[in-house]
Amino acid sequence: MSMIAIFTALMMAPGPAAEAPADVAYRELLAGDNRAAVERIEANAALDEGDPARLINLGVAYARQGDTERARTMFERAAAADARADLETATGEWADSRNLALRALASINRGTLAGGVRTARR
């Protein structure tokens, strides 16, 4: 797959089944509104700053805006995070957050993660 669908929309919560997934700006990313995605994620006080879905989606938004260094930082933090989660991508694939972050970093290193990137959900 040449373009990874990386932004996250739904996360399998490690806690109780009744726990609702947090908003990680899936709709904004799907619509290609990266600025709004960054604003929504940063304004969501319910998201822990080390949440892998938060970091991955911020990384995608930054990469799409051409800020690859900031994107790289988000993906590196997601890959190194103690917290791990199974995340559903926009293509319906389920992936471990650490693996998803590492795939995103590899895409940045190849120069293929930028404006044309698709997404994942939480």
Short mmCIF file of C-alpha atoms in Angstrom, two decimals:
data_model
loop_
_atom_site.label_atom_id
_atom_site.label_comp_id
_atom_site.label_asym_id
_atom_site.label_seq_id
_atom_site.Cartn_x
_atom_site.Cartn_y
_atom_site.Cartn_z
CA MET A 1 0.00 0.00 0.00
CA SER A 2 1.73 3.20 -1.13
CA MET A 3 -0.30 5.59 1.00
CA ILE A 4 -1.06 4.45 4.51
CA ALA A 5 -4.44 5.38 5.90
CA ILE A 6 -3.09 6.60 9.21
CA PHE A 7 -5.41 8.86 11.04
CA THR A 8 -7.39 7.20 13.76
CA ALA A 9 -11.10 7.36 14.44
CA LEU A 10 -12.14 4.56 16.79
CA MET A 11 -10.05 3.08 19.53
CA MET A 12 -10.71 -0.13 21.37
CA ALA A 13 -10.60 1.22 24.88
CA PRO A 14 -8.62 -0.86 27.38
CA GLY A 15 -11.17 0.07 30.06
CA PRO A 16 -14.86 -0.75 30.47
CA ALA A 17 -16.90 -1.41 27.34
CA ALA A 18 -19.19 1.50 28.22
CA GLU A 19 -16.31 3.95 27.81
CA ALA A 20 -16.95 6.11 24.74
CA PRO A 21 -14.13 6.74 22.28
CA ALA A 22 -12.61 10.20 22.45
CA ASP A 23 -12.91 12.66 19.58
CA VAL A 24 -9.62 12.72 17.69
CA ALA A 25 -10.84 14.90 14.80
CA TYR A 26 -11.59 12.03 12.45
CA ARG A 27 -14.26 13.97 10.54
CA GLU A 28 -12.00 16.97 10.05
CA LEU A 29 -9.15 14.80 8.79
CA LEU A 30 -11.45 12.86 6.50
CA ALA A 31 -12.68 16.16 5.05
CA GLY A 32 -9.09 17.33 4.59
CA ASP A 33 -9.50 20.23 7.03
CA ASN A 34 -6.17 19.83 8.76
CA ARG A 35 -6.20 23.19 10.53
CA ALA A 36 -9.59 22.39 12.09
CA ALA A 37 -8.31 18.92 13.03
CA VAL A 38 -5.36 20.39 14.92
CA GLU A 39 -7.62 22.89 16.67
CA ARG A 40 -10.16 20.21 17.68
CA ILE A 41 -7.52 17.82 19.00
CA GLU A 42 -5.66 20.51 20.93
CA ALA A 43 -8.90 21.84 22.43
CA ASN A 44 -10.10 18.41 23.58
CA ALA A 45 -9.24 18.39 27.28
CA ALA A 46 -10.45 14.79 27.55
CA LEU A 47 -7.45 13.58 25.51
CA ASP A 48 -4.26 12.85 27.38
CA GLU A 49 -1.26 14.53 25.72
CA GLY A 50 0.39 11.12 25.36
CA ASP A 51 -2.66 9.43 23.82
CA PRO A 52 -1.42 7.54 20.75
CA ALA A 53 -4.50 8.33 18.63
CA ARG A 54 -4.13 12.02 19.48
CA LEU A 55 -0.43 11.99 18.55
CA ILE A 56 -0.96 10.06 15.31
CA ASN A 57 -3.79 12.30 14.13
CA LEU A 58 -1.84 15.44 14.98
CA GLY A 59 1.09 13.97 13.04
CA VAL A 60 -1.10 13.34 10.01
CA ALA A 61 -2.53 16.87 10.12
CA TYR A 62 0.95 18.41 10.44
CA ALA A 63 2.33 16.25 7.61
CA ARG A 64 -0.52 17.28 5.34
CA GLN A 65 0.27 20.91 6.12
CA GLY A 66 3.89 20.34 5.11
CA ASP A 67 5.28 20.48 8.67
CA THR A 68 7.12 17.15 8.49
CA GLU A 69 9.37 17.84 11.49
CA ARG A 70 6.40 18.45 13.77
CA ALA A 71 4.68 15.39 12.27
CA ARG A 72 7.80 13.31 12.88
CA THR A 73 7.84 14.40 16.53
CA MET A 74 4.20 13.32 16.99
CA PHE A 75 4.82 9.93 15.38
CA GLU A 76 8.00 9.39 17.42
CA ARG A 77 6.10 10.19 20.62
CA ALA A 78 3.28 7.79 19.64
CA ALA A 79 5.79 5.03 18.87
CA ALA A 80 7.56 5.54 22.21
CA ALA A 81 4.40 5.95 24.32
CA ASP A 82 3.82 3.56 27.20
CA ALA A 83 0.15 3.52 26.25
CA ARG A 84 -0.74 1.33 23.29
CA ALA A 85 -4.09 0.89 21.62
CA ASP A 86 -5.70 -0.96 18.77
CA LEU A 87 -6.77 1.74 16.32
CA GLU A 88 -9.08 1.47 13.34
CA THR A 89 -7.84 3.21 10.23
CA ALA A 90 -10.06 4.96 7.73
CA THR A 91 -9.78 1.91 5.49
CA GLY A 92 -11.17 -0.31 8.24
CA GLU A 93 -7.81 -1.91 9.08
CA TRP A 94 -7.06 -2.45 12.79
CA ALA A 95 -3.50 -1.76 13.85
CA ASP A 96 -1.49 -1.43 17.01
CA SER A 97 -0.78 2.26 17.66
CA ARG A 98 2.98 1.68 17.92
CA ASN A 99 3.06 -0.13 14.58
CA LEU A 100 0.91 2.57 12.99
CA ALA A 101 3.24 5.29 14.28
CA LEU A 102 6.29 3.41 12.97
CA ARG A 103 4.63 3.02 9.56
CA ALA A 104 3.93 6.75 9.52
CA LEU A 105 7.58 7.49 10.36
CA ALA A 106 8.70 5.20 7.54
CA SER A 107 6.37 7.06 5.17
CA ILE A 108 7.85 10.40 6.22
CA ASN A 109 11.35 9.01 5.66
CA ARG A 110 10.33 7.90 2.16
CA GLY A 111 8.70 11.27 1.50
CA THR A 112 5.28 9.68 0.88
CA LEU A 113 3.39 11.05 3.89
CA ALA A 114 2.13 14.48 2.97
CA GLY A 115 -0.87 16.09 1.32
CA GLY A 116 -2.29 12.91 -0.21
CA VAL A 117 -2.36 10.85 2.97
CA ARG A 118 -5.63 9.27 4.03
CA THR A 119 -6.68 8.49 7.61
CA ALA A 120 -7.46 6.31 10.64
CA ARG A 121 -10.12 6.55 13.32
CA ARG A 122 -10.46 6.17 17.05
#
